[in-house]
PDB file of C-alpha atoms in Angstrom:
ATOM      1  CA  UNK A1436      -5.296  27.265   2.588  1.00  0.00           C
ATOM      2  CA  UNK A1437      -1.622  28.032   3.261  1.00  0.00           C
ATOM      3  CA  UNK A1438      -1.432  25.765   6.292  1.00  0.00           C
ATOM      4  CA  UNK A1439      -2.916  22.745   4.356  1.00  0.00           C
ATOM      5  CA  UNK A1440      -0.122  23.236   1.671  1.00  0.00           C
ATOM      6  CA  UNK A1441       2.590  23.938   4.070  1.00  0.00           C
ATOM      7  CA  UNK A1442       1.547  20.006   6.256  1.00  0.00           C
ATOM      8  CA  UNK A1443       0.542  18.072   2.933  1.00  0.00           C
ATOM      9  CA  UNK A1444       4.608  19.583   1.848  1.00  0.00           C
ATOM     10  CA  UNK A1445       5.589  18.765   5.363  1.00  0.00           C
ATOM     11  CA  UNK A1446       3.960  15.319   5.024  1.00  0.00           C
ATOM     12  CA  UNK A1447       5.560  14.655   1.445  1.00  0.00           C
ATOM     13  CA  UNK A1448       8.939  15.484   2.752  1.00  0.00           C
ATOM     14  CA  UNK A1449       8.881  13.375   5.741  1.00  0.00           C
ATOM     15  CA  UNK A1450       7.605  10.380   3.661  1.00  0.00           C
ATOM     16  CA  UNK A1451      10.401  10.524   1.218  1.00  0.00           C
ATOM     17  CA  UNK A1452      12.978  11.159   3.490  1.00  0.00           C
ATOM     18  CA  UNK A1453      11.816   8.634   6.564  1.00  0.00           C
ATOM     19  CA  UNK A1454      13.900   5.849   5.504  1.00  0.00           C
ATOM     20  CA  UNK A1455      17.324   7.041   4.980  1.00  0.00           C
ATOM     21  CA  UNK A1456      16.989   8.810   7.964  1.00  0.00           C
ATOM     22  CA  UNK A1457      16.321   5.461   9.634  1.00  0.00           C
ATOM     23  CA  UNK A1458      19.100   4.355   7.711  1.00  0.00           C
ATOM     24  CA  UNK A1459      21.157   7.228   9.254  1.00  0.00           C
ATOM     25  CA  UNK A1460      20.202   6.573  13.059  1.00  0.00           C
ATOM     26  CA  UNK A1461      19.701   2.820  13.180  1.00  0.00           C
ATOM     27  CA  UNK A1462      22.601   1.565  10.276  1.00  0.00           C
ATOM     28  CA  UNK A1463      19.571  -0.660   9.396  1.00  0.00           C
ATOM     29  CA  UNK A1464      20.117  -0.700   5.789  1.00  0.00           C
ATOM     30  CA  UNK A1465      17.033   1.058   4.752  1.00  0.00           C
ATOM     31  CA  UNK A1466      17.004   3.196   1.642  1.00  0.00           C
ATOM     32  CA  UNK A1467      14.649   6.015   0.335  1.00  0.00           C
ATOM     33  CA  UNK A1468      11.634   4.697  -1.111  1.00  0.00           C
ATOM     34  CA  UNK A1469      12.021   4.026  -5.253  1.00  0.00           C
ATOM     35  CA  UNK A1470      15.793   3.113  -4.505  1.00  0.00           C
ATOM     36  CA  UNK A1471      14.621  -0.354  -2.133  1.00  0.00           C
ATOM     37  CA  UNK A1472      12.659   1.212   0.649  1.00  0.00           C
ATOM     38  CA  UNK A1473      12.703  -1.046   3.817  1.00  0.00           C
ATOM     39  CA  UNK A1474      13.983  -4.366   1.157  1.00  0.00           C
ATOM     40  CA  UNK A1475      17.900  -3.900   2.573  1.00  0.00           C
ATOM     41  CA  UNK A1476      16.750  -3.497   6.179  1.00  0.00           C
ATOM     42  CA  UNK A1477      18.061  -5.768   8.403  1.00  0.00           C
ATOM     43  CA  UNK A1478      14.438  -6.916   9.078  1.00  0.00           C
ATOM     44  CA  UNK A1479      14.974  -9.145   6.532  1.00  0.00           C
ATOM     45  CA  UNK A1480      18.353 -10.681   8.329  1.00  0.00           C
ATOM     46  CA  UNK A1481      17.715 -13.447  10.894  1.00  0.00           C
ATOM     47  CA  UNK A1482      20.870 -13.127  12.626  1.00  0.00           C
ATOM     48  CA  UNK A1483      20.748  -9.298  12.782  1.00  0.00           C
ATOM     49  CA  UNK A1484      18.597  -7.210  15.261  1.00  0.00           C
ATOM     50  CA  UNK A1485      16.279  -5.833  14.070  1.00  0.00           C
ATOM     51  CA  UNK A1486      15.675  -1.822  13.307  1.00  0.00           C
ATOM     52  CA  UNK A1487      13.096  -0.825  15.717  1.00  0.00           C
ATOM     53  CA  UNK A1488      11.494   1.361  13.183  1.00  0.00           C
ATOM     54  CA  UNK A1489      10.629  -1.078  10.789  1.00  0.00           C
ATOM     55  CA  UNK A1490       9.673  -3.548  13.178  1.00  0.00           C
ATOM     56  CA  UNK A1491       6.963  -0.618  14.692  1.00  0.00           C
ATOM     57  CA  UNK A1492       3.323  -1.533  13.775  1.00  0.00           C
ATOM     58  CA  UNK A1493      -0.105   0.243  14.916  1.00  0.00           C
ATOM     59  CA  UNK A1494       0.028   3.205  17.523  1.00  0.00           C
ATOM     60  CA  UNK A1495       3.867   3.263  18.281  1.00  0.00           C
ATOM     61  CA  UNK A1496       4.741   3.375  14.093  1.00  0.00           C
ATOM     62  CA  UNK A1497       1.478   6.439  14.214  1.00  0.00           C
ATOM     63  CA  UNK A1498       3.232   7.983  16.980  1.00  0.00           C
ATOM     64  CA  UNK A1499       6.314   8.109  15.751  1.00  0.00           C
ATOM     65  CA  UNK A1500       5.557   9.566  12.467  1.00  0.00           C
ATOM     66  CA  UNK A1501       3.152  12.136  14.443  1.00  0.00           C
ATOM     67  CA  UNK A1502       6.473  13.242  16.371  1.00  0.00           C
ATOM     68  CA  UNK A1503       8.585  13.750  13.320  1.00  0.00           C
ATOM     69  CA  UNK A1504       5.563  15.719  11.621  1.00  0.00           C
ATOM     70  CA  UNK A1505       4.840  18.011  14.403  1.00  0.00           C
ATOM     71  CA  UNK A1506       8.701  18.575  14.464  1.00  0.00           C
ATOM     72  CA  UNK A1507       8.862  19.587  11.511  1.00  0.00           C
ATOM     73  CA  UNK A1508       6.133  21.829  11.660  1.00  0.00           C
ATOM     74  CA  UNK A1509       7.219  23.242  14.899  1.00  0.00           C
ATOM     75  CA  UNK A1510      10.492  23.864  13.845  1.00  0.00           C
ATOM     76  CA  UNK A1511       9.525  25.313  10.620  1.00  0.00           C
ATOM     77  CA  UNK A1512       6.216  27.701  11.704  1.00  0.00           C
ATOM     78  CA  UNK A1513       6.689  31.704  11.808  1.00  0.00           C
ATOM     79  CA  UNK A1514       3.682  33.555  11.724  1.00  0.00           C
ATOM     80  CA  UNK A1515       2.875  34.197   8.543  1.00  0.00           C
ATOM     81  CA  UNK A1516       5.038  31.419   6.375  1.00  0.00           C
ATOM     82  CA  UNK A1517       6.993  28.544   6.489  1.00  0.00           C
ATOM     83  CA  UNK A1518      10.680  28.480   7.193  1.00  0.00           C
ATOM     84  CA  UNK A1519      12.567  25.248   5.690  1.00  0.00           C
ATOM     85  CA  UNK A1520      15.626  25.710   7.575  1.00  0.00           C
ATOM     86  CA  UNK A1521      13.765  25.474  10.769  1.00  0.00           C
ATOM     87  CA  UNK A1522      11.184  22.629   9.897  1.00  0.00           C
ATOM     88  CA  UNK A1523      14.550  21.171   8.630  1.00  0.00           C
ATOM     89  CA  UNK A1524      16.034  21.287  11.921  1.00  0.00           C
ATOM     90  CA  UNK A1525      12.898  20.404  13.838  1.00  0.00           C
ATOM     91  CA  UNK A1526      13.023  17.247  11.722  1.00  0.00           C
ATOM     92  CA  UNK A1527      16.148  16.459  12.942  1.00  0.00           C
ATOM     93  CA  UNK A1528      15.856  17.267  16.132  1.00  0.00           C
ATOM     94  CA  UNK A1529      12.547  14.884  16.352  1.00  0.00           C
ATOM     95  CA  UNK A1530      14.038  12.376  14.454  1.00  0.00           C
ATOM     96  CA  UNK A1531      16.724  12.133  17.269  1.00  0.00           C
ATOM     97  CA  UNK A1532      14.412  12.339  19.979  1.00  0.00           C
ATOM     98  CA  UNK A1533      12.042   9.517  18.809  1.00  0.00           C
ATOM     99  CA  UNK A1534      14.839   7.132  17.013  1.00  0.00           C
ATOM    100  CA  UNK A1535      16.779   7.351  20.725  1.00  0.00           C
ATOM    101  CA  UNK A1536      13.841   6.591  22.634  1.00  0.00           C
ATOM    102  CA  UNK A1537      12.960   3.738  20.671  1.00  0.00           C
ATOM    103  CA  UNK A1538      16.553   2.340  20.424  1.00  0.00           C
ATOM    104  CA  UNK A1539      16.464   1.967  24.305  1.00  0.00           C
ATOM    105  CA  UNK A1540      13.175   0.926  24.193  1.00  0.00           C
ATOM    106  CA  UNK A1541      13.525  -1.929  22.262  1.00  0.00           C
ATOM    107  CA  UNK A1542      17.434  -2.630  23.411  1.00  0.00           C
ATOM    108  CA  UNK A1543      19.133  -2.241  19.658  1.00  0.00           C
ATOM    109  CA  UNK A1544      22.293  -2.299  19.516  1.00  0.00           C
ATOM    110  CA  UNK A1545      23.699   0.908  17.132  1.00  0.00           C
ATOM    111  CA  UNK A1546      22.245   4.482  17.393  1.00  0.00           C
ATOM    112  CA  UNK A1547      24.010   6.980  14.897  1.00  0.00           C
ATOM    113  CA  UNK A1548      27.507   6.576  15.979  1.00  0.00           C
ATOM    114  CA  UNK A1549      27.296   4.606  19.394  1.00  0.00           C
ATOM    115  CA  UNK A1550      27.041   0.534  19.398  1.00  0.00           C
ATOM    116  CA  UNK A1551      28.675  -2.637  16.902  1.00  0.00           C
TER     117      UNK A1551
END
């Protein structure tokens, strides 16, 4: 039972929190979800690029989300509980990992500090 309460936290955290971390890594314009979600994204900008996050659909969007889970969960899994620090900092160590790979996969233009 633990396990199933420690991913469905893992899961809650990582769906409030995608969005301003895209916000973070992409300068997209995204907010957390209840405060305008992916509405200020430059998705919505014709002469912007666009965030290659929000753009994701199907298996690369599932993939993604699958690698900032399991980071989480990596980062945060002891053997008998559930440290937040680490699944903190397996989050962001995921989130860096998959947000760089798919800024030079899709050519944008800003990652975190680097780019216009």
């Amino acid at each position: 039972m633990r396990p199933v309460l420690e991913l469905t936290g893992i899961l809650l955290f990582v769906s409030l929190v995608v969005h301003p971390t895209c916000n973070v890594l992409f300068r997209c314009g995204c907010r957390m979800i209840g405060f305008g979600g992916t509405e200020p994204c430059n998705i919505h900008h014709a002469t912007e690029p666009d965030c290659p996050w929000c753009v994701m659909s199907g298996t690369a969007l599932l993939l993604v989300g699958v690698v900032l889970v399991a980071g989480t969960w990596v980062g945060g899994h002891r053997k008998q509980s559930f440290s937040w620090v680490g699944g903190l900092l397996g989050y962001a160590m995921a989130s860096l990992v998959a947000s760089a790979v798919s800024a030079w996969a899709t050519d944008y233009p800003k990652w975190l500090f680097f780019g216009s």
